[in-house]
Amino acid sequence: MNCHAEKLAGLSVVLAAIDPFAAAAAMIQLDGVVRRMVLYPPDLSREHLSFVAETAVAEVIVTDLSLPVEVDARVVFVVPGDGRASLATESENSPLETEWILLTSGTTGRPKLVQHNLASLTADIDFHRALSVSVVWSTFYDIRRYGGLHIFLDALCSGASMVISNGEEALREFLTRAEEYGVTNISGTPSHWRRALMSPWAAQIAPKYVRLSGEIADQAILNSLRAQYPHARIGHTFASTEAGVAFSVNDELMGFSMEVLDHTADVDMKVVDSTLRVRSERMASRYLGADSPALRDRDGFVDTGDALELRDGRYYLVGRRDGIVNVGGFKVHPEEVEAVINRHPAVAMSLVKAKKNPITGALVIADVVIKGCLSEEDSGALQGDILQFCRGELAAYKVPATLHFVPSLDVGTSGKMVRRNA
Amino acid sequence: MDIRAEITEQFKQVALEQDKTLATLTDDLPLLDSGLDSLCFAVVVVRLENVLGADPFSTDEDVRFPVTFGDFIKFYEQAAQ
């Protein structure tokens, strides 16, 4: 692949490998060489590839998939999945400040492209500290997602080792590898951890540090981790793709002390309309795309959209102001699900909302108003039919777990449905 | 109500809906070997709450997560007592 080095220099590239090791090798080699590198997560449907490539004005797609040689007239390079790909050699030119583009879910079902660079992604790493060669990191996150990428870069910069997870690998294999390589630090969402704790294999590893992020860490999961790993430090971190890492909480209690807002080094935080806003060097700079909304407010803060409640000097995260439901780390926009349900011929209108869940943090459920009347017997069949319709149109985590038929839905004075989370 | 029968039924129903191949449900089967993923379990818990009127996960803060199918049934049976 060395022969492609000059061809990739200065270009916009979508890195759409399935294999995480191929992606890791490509990231290391392309930073400083390409102008823009889009990290396309392996779990994201390939149907968005053209949209993403277009929005990123990408000239090249780097992948380990067997794709046609061209995707919409773009050049496709194939990297082998063994992590030994050599896409670019040391350039004699001074390195570029490569834009790192991460994808998050958008309101329309299409991903949003969030622009970082190596400086923002590593801004919380102390480069003066001693190398942590005895640390072995791992994470349940894919390294193409912010939560995983941040750990990957931290490990690279600090001299630590890392066991990279692979979405195609069973939990048993991943935890067995983690045990074999003596993982000391490991991160994941509360949903990742609940899944691990529901397996006999969580007991295989003996981490010194367990970190949760990406979803609300409730007291039950903090207590369960404490019981499983009595000698580990357990912390939960507030971070998002847009806001970067804001702060970590290490007192093993859910929520965070109100002191955190004013006393976190290098991070400014404030609460506006009960929602957390964050400003730091770790933030993303903007969304790519012509019609994209502003990522920062006028004062340079990112509005996280995460609603807070203050109780006895402690803030608790209580969900999303905009109604987005976080299902095991995946964001669901209720409007997108409602639009699908409403296309079913028997449905008049619907309201999709969050229901708390002990496994995935939350799930979506729906209240549905149907046209006309139904007997109880037909009602069960229609529920099944609407859900089947949703499964044909939506990713599994977006499909409501249950439907309730209701006579009517509240419409507020704004003409919009009144949204209240269960 | 027969809790075991209800749980078995929900496992089968959700596996069918999500197009998963369900393993033979024995008491010592690790849940993660059942063929269901996290999302399936999440749906099973919601459906069981509708049918049985209880979500034993939410009633106890010091949850020890069930590991096998037998644990899962015991978990619900204890909550019903």
mmCIF file with all atom_site columns, C-alpha atoms in Angstrom, chain A residues 24-92:
data_model
loop_
_atom_site.group_PDB
_atom_site.id
_atom_site.type_symbol
_atom_site.label_atom_id
_atom_site.label_alt_id
_atom_site.label_comp_id
_atom_site.label_asym_id
_atom_site.label_entity_id
_atom_site.label_seq_id
_atom_site.pdbx_PDB_ins_code
_atom_site.Cartn_x
_atom_site.Cartn_y
_atom_site.Cartn_z
_atom_site.occupancy
_atom_site.B_iso_or_equiv
_atom_site.pdbx_formal_charge
_atom_site.auth_seq_id
_atom_site.auth_comp_id
_atom_site.auth_asym_id
_atom_site.auth_atom_id
_atom_site.pdbx_PDB_model_num
ATOM 1  C CA . ALA A 1 24 ? -6.206  1.469  14.259 1.00 0.00 ? 24 ALA A CA 1
ATOM 2  C CA . ALA A 1 25 ? -3.227  1.027  11.945 1.00 0.00 ? 25 ALA A CA 1
ATOM 3  C CA . ALA A 1 26 ? -4.785  3.304  9.343  1.00 0.00 ? 26 ALA A CA 1
ATOM 4  C CA . MET A 1 27 ? -5.564  6.043  11.902 1.00 0.00 ? 27 MET A CA 1
ATOM 5  C CA . ILE A 1 28 ? -1.976  6.113  13.120 1.00 0.00 ? 28 ILE A CA 1
ATOM 6  C CA . GLN A 1 29 ? -0.622  6.305  9.608  1.00 0.00 ? 29 GLN A CA 1
ATOM 7  C CA . LEU A 1 30 ? -3.090  8.776  8.150  1.00 0.00 ? 30 LEU A CA 1
ATOM 8  C CA . ASP A 1 31 ? -2.949  11.386 10.922 1.00 0.00 ? 31 ASP A CA 1
ATOM 9  C CA . GLY A 1 32 ? -0.729  14.216 9.744  1.00 0.00 ? 32 GLY A CA 1
ATOM 10 C CA . VAL A 1 33 ? -0.907  12.964 6.163  1.00 0.00 ? 33 VAL A CA 1
ATOM 11 C CA . VAL A 1 34 ? -4.513  13.362 5.068  1.00 0.00 ? 34 VAL A CA 1
ATOM 12 C CA . ARG A 1 35 ? -6.468  16.585 5.358  1.00 0.00 ? 35 ARG A CA 1
ATOM 13 C CA . ARG A 1 36 ? -9.562  14.945 6.812  1.00 0.00 ? 36 ARG A CA 1
ATOM 14 C CA . MET A 1 37 ? -10.212 11.467 8.205  1.00 0.00 ? 37 MET A CA 1
ATOM 15 C CA . VAL A 1 38 ? -13.783 10.308 8.827  1.00 0.00 ? 38 VAL A CA 1
ATOM 16 C CA . LEU A 1 39 ? -14.108 7.391  11.260 1.00 0.00 ? 39 LEU A CA 1
ATOM 17 C CA . TYR A 1 40 ? -17.012 5.293  10.010 1.00 0.00 ? 40 TYR A CA 1
ATOM 18 C CA . PRO A 1 41 ? -18.088 2.910  12.804 1.00 0.00 ? 41 PRO A CA 1
ATOM 19 C CA . PRO A 1 42 ? -18.552 -0.729 11.780 1.00 0.00 ? 42 PRO A CA 1
ATOM 20 C CA . ASP A 1 43 ? -22.044 -0.922 13.326 1.00 0.00 ? 43 ASP A CA 1
ATOM 21 C CA . LEU A 1 44 ? -23.366 2.001  11.283 1.00 0.00 ? 44 LEU A CA 1
ATOM 22 C CA . SER A 1 45 ? -25.441 0.900  8.308  1.00 0.00 ? 45 SER A CA 1
ATOM 23 C CA . ARG A 1 46 ? -23.487 1.126  5.042  1.00 0.00 ? 46 ARG A CA 1
ATOM 24 C CA . GLU A 1 47 ? -26.468 2.879  3.480  1.00 0.00 ? 47 GLU A CA 1
ATOM 25 C CA . HIS A 1 48 ? -25.120 6.148  4.908  1.00 0.00 ? 48 HIS A CA 1
ATOM 26 C CA . LEU A 1 49 ? -21.683 5.760  3.316  1.00 0.00 ? 49 LEU A CA 1
ATOM 27 C CA . SER A 1 50 ? -22.484 7.866  0.262  1.00 0.00 ? 50 SER A CA 1
ATOM 28 C CA . PHE A 1 51 ? -24.060 10.621 2.357  1.00 0.00 ? 51 PHE A CA 1
ATOM 29 C CA . VAL A 1 52 ? -21.080 10.681 4.726  1.00 0.00 ? 52 VAL A CA 1
ATOM 30 C CA . ALA A 1 53 ? -18.541 10.700 1.896  1.00 0.00 ? 53 ALA A CA 1
ATOM 31 C CA . GLU A 1 54 ? -20.410 13.507 0.182  1.00 0.00 ? 54 GLU A CA 1
ATOM 32 C CA . THR A 1 55 ? -20.741 15.621 3.325  1.00 0.00 ? 55 THR A CA 1
ATOM 33 C CA . ALA A 1 56 ? -17.042 15.158 4.090  1.00 0.00 ? 56 ALA A CA 1
ATOM 34 C CA . VAL A 1 57 ? -16.165 15.973 0.464  1.00 0.00 ? 57 VAL A CA 1
ATOM 35 C CA . ALA A 1 58 ? -14.172 12.738 0.539  1.00 0.00 ? 58 ALA A CA 1
ATOM 36 C CA . GLU A 1 59 ? -12.093 11.735 -2.421 1.00 0.00 ? 59 GLU A CA 1
ATOM 37 C CA . VAL A 1 60 ? -11.156 8.334  -1.042 1.00 0.00 ? 60 VAL A CA 1
ATOM 38 C CA . ILE A 1 61 ? -12.769 5.535  0.954  1.00 0.00 ? 61 ILE A CA 1
ATOM 39 C CA . VAL A 1 62 ? -10.401 3.235  2.808  1.00 0.00 ? 62 VAL A CA 1
ATOM 40 C CA . THR A 1 63 ? -12.010 -0.064 3.722  1.00 0.00 ? 63 THR A CA 1
ATOM 41 C CA . ASP A 1 64 ? -11.426 -3.754 4.285  1.00 0.00 ? 64 ASP A CA 1
ATOM 42 C CA . LEU A 1 65 ? -14.781 -4.624 2.771  1.00 0.00 ? 65 LEU A CA 1
ATOM 43 C CA . SER A 1 66 ? -15.196 -5.991 -0.661 1.00 0.00 ? 66 SER A CA 1
ATOM 44 C CA . LEU A 1 67 ? -16.855 -3.013 -2.251 1.00 0.00 ? 67 LEU A CA 1
ATOM 45 C CA . PRO A 1 68 ? -17.041 -2.143 -5.877 1.00 0.00 ? 68 PRO A CA 1
ATOM 46 C CA . VAL A 1 69 ? -13.860 -0.374 -6.929 1.00 0.00 ? 69 VAL A CA 1
ATOM 47 C CA . GLU A 1 70 ? -15.682 2.924  -6.983 1.00 0.00 ? 70 GLU A CA 1
ATOM 48 C CA . VAL A 1 71 ? -18.399 4.274  -4.700 1.00 0.00 ? 71 VAL A CA 1
ATOM 49 C CA . ASP A 1 72 ? -20.032 7.232  -6.408 1.00 0.00 ? 72 ASP A CA 1
ATOM 50 C CA . ALA A 1 73 ? -16.875 7.825  -8.424 1.00 0.00 ? 73 ALA A CA 1
ATOM 51 C CA . ARG A 1 74 ? -14.683 7.752  -5.320 1.00 0.00 ? 74 ARG A CA 1
ATOM 52 C CA . VAL A 1 75 ? -11.516 5.710  -5.186 1.00 0.00 ? 75 VAL A CA 1
ATOM 53 C CA . VAL A 1 76 ? -11.647 2.773  -2.808 1.00 0.00 ? 76 VAL A CA 1
ATOM 54 C CA . PHE A 1 77 ? -8.512  1.370  -1.191 1.00 0.00 ? 77 PHE A CA 1
ATOM 55 C CA . VAL A 1 78 ? -8.721  -1.950 0.561  1.00 0.00 ? 78 VAL A CA 1
ATOM 56 C CA . VAL A 1 79 ? -6.589  -2.535 3.652  1.00 0.00 ? 79 VAL A CA 1
ATOM 57 C CA . PRO A 1 80 ? -5.926  -6.057 4.905  1.00 0.00 ? 80 PRO A CA 1
ATOM 58 C CA . GLY A 1 81 ? -7.542  -6.907 8.225  1.00 0.00 ? 81 GLY A CA 1
ATOM 59 C CA . ASP A 1 82 ? -4.350  -7.978 9.955  1.00 0.00 ? 82 ASP A CA 1
ATOM 60 C CA . GLY A 1 83 ? -3.375  -4.506 11.102 1.00 0.00 ? 83 GLY A CA 1
ATOM 61 C CA . ARG A 1 84 ? -0.231  -4.567 8.991  1.00 0.00 ? 84 ARG A CA 1
ATOM 62 C CA . ALA A 1 85 ? -1.527  -2.209 6.361  1.00 0.00 ? 85 ALA A CA 1
ATOM 63 C CA . SER A 1 86 ? 0.858   0.488  5.340  1.00 0.00 ? 86 SER A CA 1
ATOM 64 C CA . LEU A 1 87 ? -1.149  3.241  3.747  1.00 0.00 ? 87 LEU A CA 1
ATOM 65 C CA . ALA A 1 88 ? 1.285   6.071  3.985  1.00 0.00 ? 88 ALA A CA 1
ATOM 66 C CA . THR A 1 89 ? 4.958   6.390  4.684  1.00 0.00 ? 89 THR A CA 1
ATOM 67 C CA . GLU A 1 90 ? 6.696   9.116  6.654  1.00 0.00 ? 90 GLU A CA 1
ATOM 68 C CA . SER A 1 91 ? 6.138   12.201 4.624  1.00 0.00 ? 91 SER A CA 1
ATOM 69 C CA . GLU A 1 92 ? 8.979   14.577 4.005  1.00 0.00 ? 92 GLU A CA 1
#
